[in-house]
Amino acid sequence: MRVLLIEDDALIGNGLVAALKSAGMTVDWVRNGLSAQEALREPAYAIALLDLGLPGMDGMAVLKAARRQGAETPVLVITARDALEDRVAGLDLGADDYLVKPFEVPELLARMRALMRRRAGRAISRLSTREAVLDTGTHEFSHGERTERLPAREYALMQALMERPGHIFSRSQIEERLYGWGEEVESNAVEVLIHSVRRKFGKGVILNIRGAGWMVPK
Ligand code: CA
């Protein structure tokens, strides 16, 4: 899962990047309003964490501009400003939820999961098809008789595919979901991941649609 972190404070930013990565996420970190506005227009992010006090362009203005331009990324505002009017204004401008600093990482992760579930219109933290179930809380994947907790990249791959069973994802669409900016991606990285998942769960878990990409069956 790819996360956009918008935060100018180096200490908080470094802490959040480390926490999110150890929770198995890919993180792109921007530190000012203009880069944030640009990044929010990219559809690759599952969620954005937005600090309000930013240099150059205030977080509220970033959010307002991004929503006006049609950006649909779910946004969780993380801010020290806990005044009620700020919260209300932020929600009016298109934030999906709020978390007031300082907060504990487990609460942040739980809010992120809840927000993404709401966005996907699901009440439970599971993605399922006829053959497979992916638990987005524990990262456990079941297919047929077998259940295993997936390592971070394999989880990210299966999450992307399981969100749209029957939809064919191209290599570049998968890479976009799995890797951050400036990350070296080996040309066969996606195949290696898919091979690893198939080795554990069987060939039918991910179908190769020749010349087009991959999908999980509905
Ligand atoms: Ca700040």
Coordinates of N, CA and C and ligand atoms in Angstrom, one line a residue:
M1 N 0.8 -1.2 0.0 CA 0.0 0.0 0.0 C 0.9 1.2 0.0
R2 N 0.6 2.2 -0.9 CA 1.4 3.4 -1.0 C 0.7 4.6 -0.3
V3 N 1.5 5.2 0.5 CA 1.0 6.3 1.4 C 1.7 7.6 1.0
L4 N 1.0 8.7 0.9 CA 1.6 10.0 0.7 C 1.6 10.7 2.1
L5 N 2.8 11.0 2.6 CA 3.0 11.8 3.8 C 3.3 13.2 3.5
I6 N 2.5 14.1 4.0 CA 2.8 15.6 3.8 C 3.0 16.2 5.2
E7 N 4.3 16.5 5.4 CA 4.7 16.9 6.8 C 6.1 17.6 6.7
D8 N 6.1 18.8 7.2 CA 7.4 19.6 7.1 C 8.3 19.4 8.3
D9 N 7.9 18.8 9.4 CA 8.7 18.6 10.6 C 9.5 17.4 10.4
A10 N 10.9 17.5 10.3 CA 11.8 16.4 10.0 C 11.6 15.3 11.1
L11 N 11.6 15.7 12.3 CA 11.5 14.7 13.4 C 10.2 13.8 13.3
I12 N 9.1 14.5 13.2 CA 7.8 13.8 13.1 C 7.8 13.0 11.8
G13 N 8.3 13.6 10.7 CA 8.3 12.9 9.4 C 9.1 11.6 9.4
N14 N 10.3 11.7 9.9 CA 11.2 10.5 10.0 C 10.5 9.4 10.8
G15 N 9.9 9.9 12.0 CA 9.3 8.9 12.8 C 8.1 8.2 12.1
L16 N 7.3 9.0 11.4 CA 6.1 8.4 10.7 C 6.6 7.5 9.6
V17 N 7.6 7.9 8.8 CA 8.0 7.1 7.7 C 8.5 5.7 8.3
A18 N 9.3 5.8 9.3 CA 9.7 4.5 9.9 C 8.6 3.6 10.4
A19 N 7.6 4.3 11.1 CA 6.4 3.5 11.6 C 5.6 2.9 10.5
L20 N 5.4 3.7 9.4 CA 4.5 3.2 8.3 C 5.2 2.1 7.6
K21 N 6.5 2.3 7.4 CA 7.3 1.2 6.7 C 7.3 0.0 7.5
S22 N 7.4 0.1 8.8 CA 7.5 -1.2 9.5 C 6.1 -1.8 9.6
A23 N 5.1 -1.1 9.3 CA 3.7 -1.6 9.1 C 3.5 -2.2 7.7
G24 N 4.6 -2.2 6.9 CA 4.5 -2.8 5.6 C 4.0 -1.9 4.4
M25 N 4.0 -0.6 4.7 CA 3.6 0.4 3.7 C 4.8 1.0 2.9
T26 N 4.5 1.5 1.7 CA 5.4 2.3 0.9 C 5.1 3.7 1.2
V27 N 6.1 4.6 1.5 CA 5.8 5.9 1.8 C 6.5 6.9 0.9
D28 N 5.8 7.9 0.4 CA 6.5 9.0 -0.3 C 6.2 10.2 0.6
W29 N 7.3 11.0 0.9 CA 7.2 12.1 1.9 C 7.5 13.4 1.2
V30 N 6.5 14.3 1.2 CA 6.7 15.6 0.7 C 6.6 16.6 1.9
R31 N 7.4 17.7 1.8 CA 7.5 18.6 2.9 C 7.0 20.0 2.7
N32 N 6.4 20.3 1.5 CA 5.8 21.6 1.4 C 4.5 21.5 0.6
G33 N 3.8 22.6 0.7 CA 2.4 22.6 0.1 C 2.3 22.4 -1.4
L34 N 3.3 23.0 -2.1 CA 3.2 22.9 -3.6 C 3.4 21.4 -4.1
S35 N 4.5 20.8 -3.5 CA 4.7 19.4 -3.9 C 3.5 18.5 -3.5
A36 N 2.9 18.9 -2.3 CA 1.8 18.1 -1.8 C 0.6 18.2 -2.8
Q37 N 0.4 19.4 -3.3 CA -0.8 19.6 -4.2 C -0.6 18.7 -5.4
E38 N 0.6 18.7 -5.9 CA 1.0 18.0 -7.1 C 0.8 16.5 -6.9
A39 N 1.4 16.0 -5.7 CA 1.3 14.6 -5.4 C -0.1 14.1 -5.2
L40 N -0.9 14.9 -4.6 CA -2.3 14.5 -4.3 C -3.1 14.2 -5.6
R41 N -2.6 14.7 -6.7 CA -3.3 14.5 -8.0 C -3.0 13.1 -8.5
E42 N -1.9 12.5 -8.0 CA -1.6 11.1 -8.5 C -2.6 10.1 -7.9
P43 N -3.1 9.3 -8.7 CA -4.1 8.3 -8.2 C -3.5 7.1 -7.5
A44 N -2.1 7.0 -7.4 CA -1.5 5.8 -6.9 C -1.6 5.6 -5.4
Y45 N -2.0 6.7 -4.7 CA -2.0 6.6 -3.2 C -3.2 6.0 -2.6
A46 N -3.1 5.1 -1.7 CA -4.2 4.6 -1.0 C -4.8 5.6 0.0
I47 N -3.9 6.5 0.5 CA -4.3 7.4 1.5 C -3.2 8.5 1.6
A48 N -3.6 9.7 2.0 CA -2.6 10.8 2.3 C -2.7 11.2 3.7
L49 N -1.6 11.5 4.4 CA -1.6 12.0 5.7 C -1.1 13.5 5.5
L50 N -2.0 14.4 6.0 CA -1.7 15.8 5.7 C -1.6 16.6 7.0
D51 N -0.4 17.2 7.1 CA -0.1 18.2 8.2 C -0.7 19.5 7.7
L52 N -1.3 20.3 8.6 CA -1.9 21.6 8.2 C -0.9 22.7 8.1
G53 N 0.1 22.8 9.1 CA 1.0 23.9 9.2 C 2.2 23.6 8.3
L54 N 2.1 24.1 7.0 CA 3.2 23.7 6.0 C 3.8 25.0 5.5
P55 N 5.1 25.0 5.1 CA 5.7 26.2 4.5 C 5.2 26.4 3.1
G56 N 5.1 27.6 2.6 CA 4.7 27.9 1.2 C 3.2 27.9 1.1
M57 N 2.5 26.8 1.4 CA 1.1 26.8 1.2 C 0.5 26.0 2.3
D58 N -0.4 26.6 3.0 CA -1.1 25.9 4.2 C -1.8 24.6 3.8
G59 N -1.8 23.7 4.7 CA -2.4 22.4 4.4 C -3.9 22.5 4.0
M60 N -4.6 23.4 4.6 CA -6.0 23.6 4.2 C -6.1 24.0 2.8
A61 N -5.2 24.9 2.3 CA -5.3 25.4 1.0 C -4.9 24.3 0.0
V62 N -3.9 23.5 0.4 CA -3.5 22.4 -0.4 C -4.7 21.5 -0.7
L63 N -5.4 21.1 0.4 CA -6.5 20.2 0.3 C -7.7 20.8 -0.6
K64 N -7.9 22.0 -0.3 CA -9.0 22.7 -1.1 C -8.7 22.7 -2.6
A65 N -7.4 23.1 -2.9 CA -7.0 23.1 -4.3 C -7.1 21.7 -4.9
A66 N -6.6 20.7 -4.2 CA -6.5 19.4 -4.7 C -7.9 18.8 -5.0
R67 N -8.8 19.1 -4.0 CA -10.2 18.6 -4.2 C -10.9 19.3 -5.4
R68 N -10.6 20.6 -5.5 CA -11.2 21.3 -6.6 C -10.7 20.7 -8.0
Q69 N -9.4 20.3 -8.0 CA -8.9 19.7 -9.2 C -9.3 18.2 -9.4
G70 N -10.2 17.7 -8.5 CA -10.7 16.4 -8.7 C -9.9 15.3 -8.0
A71 N -8.9 15.6 -7.2 CA -8.2 14.6 -6.5 C -9.1 13.8 -5.5
E72 N -9.0 12.5 -5.6 CA -10.0 11.7 -4.8 C -9.3 10.9 -3.7
T73 N -7.9 11.1 -3.5 CA -7.2 10.4 -2.5 C -7.8 10.6 -1.1
P74 N -8.1 9.6 -0.4 CA -8.6 9.8 1.0 C -7.5 10.6 1.8
V75 N -8.0 11.6 2.6 CA -7.0 12.4 3.3 C -7.3 12.3 4.8
L76 N -6.3 12.0 5.6 CA -6.3 12.0 7.0 C -5.5 13.1 7.5
V77 N -6.1 14.2 8.1 CA -5.4 15.3 8.6 C -4.7 15.0 9.9
I78 N -3.4 15.3 10.0 CA -2.7 15.1 11.3 C -2.2 16.5 11.6
T79 N -2.7 17.0 12.7 CA -2.4 18.4 13.0 C -2.3 18.6 14.5
A80 N -1.6 19.7 14.9 CA -1.5 20.1 16.3 C -2.7 21.1 16.6
R81 N -3.3 21.5 15.5 CA -4.4 22.5 15.8 C -5.7 21.7 16.1
D82 N -6.1 21.8 17.4 CA -7.2 21.0 17.8 C -8.5 21.9 18.0
A83 N -8.4 23.1 17.5 CA -9.6 24.0 17.7 C -10.7 23.5 16.9
L84 N -11.9 23.5 17.4 CA -13.0 22.9 16.8 C -13.3 23.5 15.4
E85 N -13.2 24.8 15.3 CA -13.5 25.4 14.0 C -12.5 24.9 12.9
D86 N -11.2 24.6 13.3 CA -10.3 24.1 12.3 C -10.8 22.7 11.8
R87 N -11.2 21.9 12.8 CA -11.7 20.6 12.4 C -12.8 20.7 11.4
V88 N -13.8 21.5 11.7 CA -15.0 21.6 10.9 C -14.6 22.1 9.5
A89 N -13.7 23.2 9.5 CA -13.3 23.7 8.2 C -12.6 22.7 7.4
G90 N -11.8 21.9 8.0 CA -11.0 20.8 7.3 C -12.0 19.8 6.7
L91 N -12.9 19.4 7.4 CA -13.9 18.4 6.9 C -14.7 19.0 5.8
D92 N -15.1 20.2 5.9 CA -15.8 20.9 4.9 C -15.0 20.9 3.6
L93 N -13.7 21.1 3.7 CA -12.8 21.2 2.5 C -12.5 19.9 1.9
G94 N -12.9 18.8 2.5 CA -12.7 17.5 1.9 C -11.7 16.6 2.6
A95 N -11.4 16.9 3.9 CA -10.6 15.9 4.7 C -11.6 14.7 5.1
D96 N -11.0 13.5 5.2 CA -11.9 12.4 5.6 C -11.9 12.1 7.0
D97 N -10.8 12.5 7.7 CA -10.7 12.3 9.2 C -9.6 13.2 9.7
Y98 N -9.6 13.2 11.0 CA -8.7 14.1 11.8 C -7.9 13.3 12.8
L99 N -6.7 13.6 13.1 CA -6.0 13.0 14.2 C -5.1 14.2 14.7
V100 N -5.3 14.5 16.0 CA -4.6 15.6 16.6 C -3.3 15.1 17.2
K101 N -2.2 15.9 16.9 CA -0.9 15.5 17.5 C -0.8 16.0 18.9
P102 N -0.1 15.3 19.8 CA 0.6 14.1 19.5 C -0.4 12.9 19.6
F103 N -0.1 11.9 18.8 CA -0.9 10.6 18.8 C 0.0 9.4 18.8
E104 N -0.5 8.3 19.1 CA 0.2 7.0 19.2 C 0.1 6.4 17.8
V105 N 1.2 5.7 17.3 CA 1.2 5.1 16.0 C 0.0 4.1 15.9
P106 N -0.2 3.2 16.9 CA -1.3 2.2 16.7 C -2.7 2.9 16.4
E107 N -2.9 4.1 17.0 CA -4.1 4.8 16.7 C -4.1 5.3 15.3
L108 N -3.0 5.8 14.8 CA -2.9 6.3 13.4 C -3.2 5.2 12.5
L109 N -2.6 4.0 12.7 CA -2.8 2.9 11.8 C -4.2 2.4 11.8
A110 N -4.8 2.4 13.0 CA -6.2 2.0 13.0 C -7.1 3.0 12.3
R111 N -6.9 4.3 12.5 CA -7.7 5.3 11.7 C -7.5 5.2 10.2
M112 N -6.2 4.9 9.8 CA -6.0 4.8 8.4 C -6.8 3.6 7.8
R113 N -6.8 2.5 8.5 CA -7.5 1.3 8.1 C -9.0 1.6 8.0
A114 N -9.5 2.3 9.1 CA -10.9 2.6 9.1 C -11.3 3.5 8.0
L115 N -10.5 4.4 7.7 CA -10.8 5.4 6.6 C -10.8 4.7 5.3
M116 N -9.9 3.8 5.1 CA -9.8 3.1 3.8 C -11.0 2.1 3.6
R117 N -11.4 1.5 4.7 CA -12.6 0.7 4.7 C -13.8 1.5 4.4
R118 N -14.0 2.6 5.0 CA -15.1 3.5 4.7 C -15.1 3.8 3.3
R119 N -14.0 4.3 2.8 CA -13.9 4.7 1.4 C -14.3 3.6 0.4
A120 N -13.9 2.3 0.8 CA -14.2 1.2 0.0 C -15.7 0.7 0.2
G121 N -16.4 1.3 1.2 CA -17.7 0.9 1.5 C -17.8 -0.5 2.2
R122 N -16.7 -0.8 2.9 CA -16.8 -2.1 3.6 C -16.8 -1.9 5.1
A123 N -17.5 -2.8 5.8 CA -17.6 -2.6 7.2 C -16.6 -3.5 7.9
I124 N -16.1 -4.5 7.2 CA -15.1 -5.4 7.8 C -13.8 -5.3 7.1
S125 N -12.7 -5.7 7.8 CA -11.4 -5.5 7.2 C -10.9 -6.7 6.4
R126 N -11.8 -7.1 5.5 CA -11.4 -8.3 4.7 C -11.8 -8.0 3.2
L127 N -10.9 -8.4 2.4 CA -11.2 -8.4 0.9 C -11.3 -9.9 0.5
S128 N -12.5 -10.2 -0.1 CA -12.6 -11.6 -0.5 C -13.1 -11.8 -1.9
T129 N -12.7 -13.0 -2.4 CA -13.2 -13.5 -3.7 C -13.8 -14.9 -3.4
R130 N -14.2 -15.6 -4.4 CA -14.8 -16.9 -4.2 C -13.7 -17.8 -3.5
E131 N -12.4 -17.7 -4.0 CA -11.4 -18.6 -3.5 C -10.5 -18.0 -2.4
A132 N -10.4 -16.7 -2.3 CA -9.4 -16.1 -1.4 C -9.9 -15.1 -0.5
V133 N -9.2 -14.9 0.6 CA -9.6 -13.8 1.6 C -8.3 -13.2 2.1
L134 N -8.3 -11.8 2.1 CA -7.2 -11.1 2.6 C -7.6 -10.2 3.7
D135 N -7.0 -10.4 4.9 CA -7.3 -9.6 6.1 C -6.4 -8.4 6.1
T136 N -7.0 -7.2 6.0 CA -6.2 -6.0 5.9 C -5.7 -5.5 7.2
G137 N -6.2 -6.1 8.3 CA -5.6 -5.8 9.6 C -4.4 -6.7 10.0
T138 N -4.5 -8.0 9.7 CA -3.4 -8.9 10.1 C -2.5 -9.2 8.9
H139 N -2.9 -8.9 7.7 CA -2.1 -9.2 6.5 C -2.1 -10.7 6.2
E140 N -3.1 -11.4 6.8 CA -3.2 -12.8 6.5 C -3.9 -13.1 5.2
F141 N -3.4 -14.0 4.4 CA -4.1 -14.3 3.2 C -4.4 -15.8 3.2
S142 N -5.6 -16.1 2.8 CA -6.1 -17.5 2.7 C -6.5 -17.8 1.2
H143 N -6.0 -18.9 0.8 CA -6.5 -19.4 -0.5 C -6.6 -20.9 -0.5
G144 N -7.7 -21.4 -0.8 CA -7.9 -22.9 -0.6 C -7.7 -23.2 0.8
E145 N -6.9 -24.2 1.1 CA -6.7 -24.7 2.4 C -5.7 -23.9 3.2
R146 N -5.0 -23.0 2.5 CA -3.8 -22.4 3.1 C -4.0 -21.0 3.6
T147 N -3.4 -20.7 4.8 CA -3.4 -19.3 5.3 C -2.0 -18.9 5.7
E148 N -1.6 -17.7 5.3 CA -0.3 -17.3 5.7 C -0.3 -15.8 5.8
R149 N 0.5 -15.3 6.8 CA 0.7 -13.8 6.8 C 1.7 -13.4 5.7
L150 N 1.3 -12.4 4.9 CA 2.2 -12.1 3.8 C 3.2 -11.0 4.2
P151 N 4.4 -11.2 3.6 CA 5.4 -10.1 3.8 C 4.9 -8.8 3.1
A152 N 5.5 -7.7 3.5 CA 5.0 -6.3 3.1 C 4.7 -6.2 1.6
R153 N 5.6 -6.5 0.7 CA 5.4 -6.3 -0.7 C 4.3 -7.2 -1.3
E154 N 4.4 -8.5 -0.8 CA 3.3 -9.4 -1.3 C 2.0 -9.0 -0.8
Y155 N 1.9 -8.5 0.4 CA 0.6 -8.0 0.9 C 0.1 -6.8 0.0
A156 N 1.1 -5.9 -0.3 CA 0.7 -4.7 -1.1 C 0.2 -5.2 -2.5
L157 N 0.8 -6.2 -3.1 CA 0.4 -6.7 -4.3 C -1.0 -7.3 -4.3
M158 N -1.2 -8.2 -3.2 CA -2.5 -8.8 -3.1 C -3.6 -7.8 -2.8
Q159 N -3.3 -6.8 -2.0 CA -4.3 -5.8 -1.7 C -4.7 -5.1 -2.9
A160 N -3.7 -4.7 -3.8 CA -4.1 -4.0 -5.0 C -5.0 -4.9 -5.9
L161 N -4.6 -6.2 -6.0 CA -5.4 -7.1 -6.9 C -6.7 -7.4 -6.3
M162 N -6.8 -7.6 -5.0 CA -8.0 -8.1 -4.4 C -9.1 -6.9 -4.2
E163 N -8.6 -5.7 -4.3 CA -9.6 -4.6 -4.3 C -10.5 -4.6 -5.6
R164 N -9.9 -5.2 -6.6 CA -10.7 -5.2 -7.9 C -10.6 -6.6 -8.5
P165 N -11.2 -7.6 -8.0 CA -11.2 -8.9 -8.6 C -11.7 -8.9 -10.0
G166 N -11.1 -9.6 -10.9 CA -11.5 -9.6 -12.3 C -11.0 -8.5 -13.1
H167 N -10.4 -7.5 -12.5 CA -9.8 -6.4 -13.2 C -8.3 -6.7 -13.6
I168 N -7.9 -6.4 -14.8 CA -6.6 -6.7 -15.2 C -5.7 -5.5 -14.9
F169 N -4.6 -5.8 -14.2 CA -3.6 -4.7 -13.8 C -2.4 -4.9 -14.7
S170 N -1.9 -3.8 -15.3 CA -0.7 -3.9 -16.1 C 0.5 -3.8 -15.1
R171 N 1.6 -4.1 -15.7 CA 2.9 -4.1 -14.9 C 3.0 -2.7 -14.3
S172 N 2.9 -1.6 -15.1 CA 3.1 -0.3 -14.6 C 2.1 0.1 -13.5
Q173 N 0.9 -0.4 -13.7 CA -0.1 -0.1 -12.6 C 0.3 -0.7 -11.3
I174 N 0.8 -2.0 -11.4 CA 1.2 -2.7 -10.2 C 2.4 -2.0 -9.6
E175 N 3.4 -1.7 -10.4 CA 4.6 -1.0 -9.9 C 4.2 0.3 -9.2
E176 N 3.3 1.1 -9.8 CA 2.9 2.3 -9.2 C 2.3 2.2 -7.8
R177 N 1.6 1.1 -7.6 CA 1.0 0.9 -6.3 C 2.0 0.4 -5.3
L178 N 3.1 -0.2 -5.7 CA 4.0 -0.9 -4.8 C 5.3 -0.2 -4.5
Y179 N 5.7 0.7 -5.4 CA 7.0 1.3 -5.2 C 6.9 2.8 -5.1
G180 N 7.8 3.4 -4.2 CA 7.8 4.9 -4.1 C 8.7 5.5 -5.1
W181 N 8.7 6.9 -5.0 CA 9.6 7.6 -6.0 C 11.1 7.3 -5.7
G182 N 11.8 7.2 -6.8 CA 13.3 7.1 -6.6 C 13.7 5.7 -6.2
E183 N 12.7 4.8 -6.0 CA 13.0 3.5 -5.6 C 13.5 2.7 -6.8
E184 N 14.6 2.0 -6.8 CA 15.1 1.2 -7.9 C 14.1 0.0 -8.0
V185 N 13.5 -0.1 -9.2 CA 12.6 -1.3 -9.4 C 13.2 -2.2 -10.5
E186 N 13.6 -3.4 -10.1 CA 14.1 -4.3 -11.1 C 13.1 -4.6 -12.1
S187 N 13.5 -4.8 -13.4 CA 12.5 -5.0 -14.4 C 11.6 -6.2 -14.2
N188 N 12.1 -7.2 -13.5 CA 11.3 -8.4 -13.2 C 10.7 -8.5 -11.8
A189 N 10.7 -7.3 -11.1 CA 10.3 -7.3 -9.7 C 8.9 -7.8 -9.5
V190 N 7.9 -7.4 -10.4 CA 6.5 -7.8 -10.3 C 6.4 -9.3 -10.5
E191 N 7.1 -9.8 -11.5 CA 7.1 -11.3 -11.7 C 7.6 -12.1 -10.5
V192 N 8.7 -11.6 -9.9 CA 9.3 -12.3 -8.8 C 8.3 -12.4 -7.7
L193 N 7.6 -11.2 -7.4 CA 6.6 -11.2 -6.3 C 5.4 -12.2 -6.6
I194 N 4.9 -12.1 -7.9 CA 3.8 -13.0 -8.2 C 4.2 -14.5 -8.2
H195 N 5.4 -14.7 -8.6 CA 5.9 -16.1 -8.5 C 6.0 -16.6 -7.1
S196 N 6.4 -15.7 -6.2 CA 6.5 -16.1 -4.8 C 5.1 -16.4 -4.2
V197 N 4.1 -15.5 -4.5 CA 2.8 -15.8 -4.0 C 2.2 -17.1 -4.6
R198 N 2.4 -17.3 -5.9 CA 1.9 -18.5 -6.5 C 2.6 -19.8 -5.9
R199 N 3.9 -19.7 -5.6 CA 4.6 -20.8 -5.0 C 3.9 -21.3 -3.7
K200 N 3.5 -20.3 -2.9 CA 2.8 -20.6 -1.7 C 1.4 -21.1 -1.8
F201 N 0.6 -20.4 -2.7 CA -0.8 -20.6 -2.7 C -1.3 -21.3 -4.0
G202 N -0.4 -21.6 -4.9 CA -0.9 -22.3 -6.1 C -1.0 -21.3 -7.3
K203 N -1.0 -21.9 -8.5 CA -0.9 -21.0 -9.7 C -2.2 -20.2 -9.9
G204 N -3.3 -20.8 -9.5 CA -4.6 -20.2 -9.7 C -4.9 -18.9 -8.9
V205 N -4.0 -18.6 -8.0 CA -4.2 -17.5 -7.1 C -4.1 -16.1 -7.9
I206 N -3.2 -16.0 -8.8 CA -3.1 -14.9 -9.7 C -3.0 -15.3 -11.1
L207 N -3.9 -14.8 -12.0 CA -3.9 -15.3 -13.3 C -3.1 -14.3 -14.2
N208 N -2.4 -14.9 -15.1 CA -1.6 -14.1 -16.1 C -2.5 -13.9 -17.3
I209 N -2.8 -12.7 -17.7 CA -3.5 -12.5 -18.9 C -2.5 -12.0 -20.0
R210 N -2.2 -12.9 -20.9 CA -1.0 -12.7 -21.8 C -1.1 -11.4 -22.5
G211 N 0.0 -10.7 -22.4 CA 0.1 -9.4 -23.1 C -0.6 -8.2 -22.4
A212 N -1.4 -8.5 -21.3 CA -2.2 -7.5 -20.7 C -1.8 -7.2 -19.2
G213 N -1.6 -8.3 -18.5 CA -1.2 -8.1 -17.1 C -1.7 -9.3 -16.2
W214 N -2.1 -8.9 -15.0 CA -2.5 -10.0 -14.1 C -3.8 -9.6 -13.4
M215 N -4.5 -10.6 -12.9 CA -5.7 -10.4 -12.1 C -5.9 -11.5 -11.1
V216 N -6.8 -11.3 -10.1 CA -7.3 -12.4 -9.3 C -8.7 -12.6 -9.8
P217 N -9.1 -13.9 -9.9 CA -10.4 -14.2 -10.4 C -11.5 -13.8 -9.3
K218 N -12.6 -13.4 -9.8 CA -13.7 -12.9 -8.9 C -14.1 -14.0 -7.9
Ligands
CA1 CA 4.0 21.5 10.4

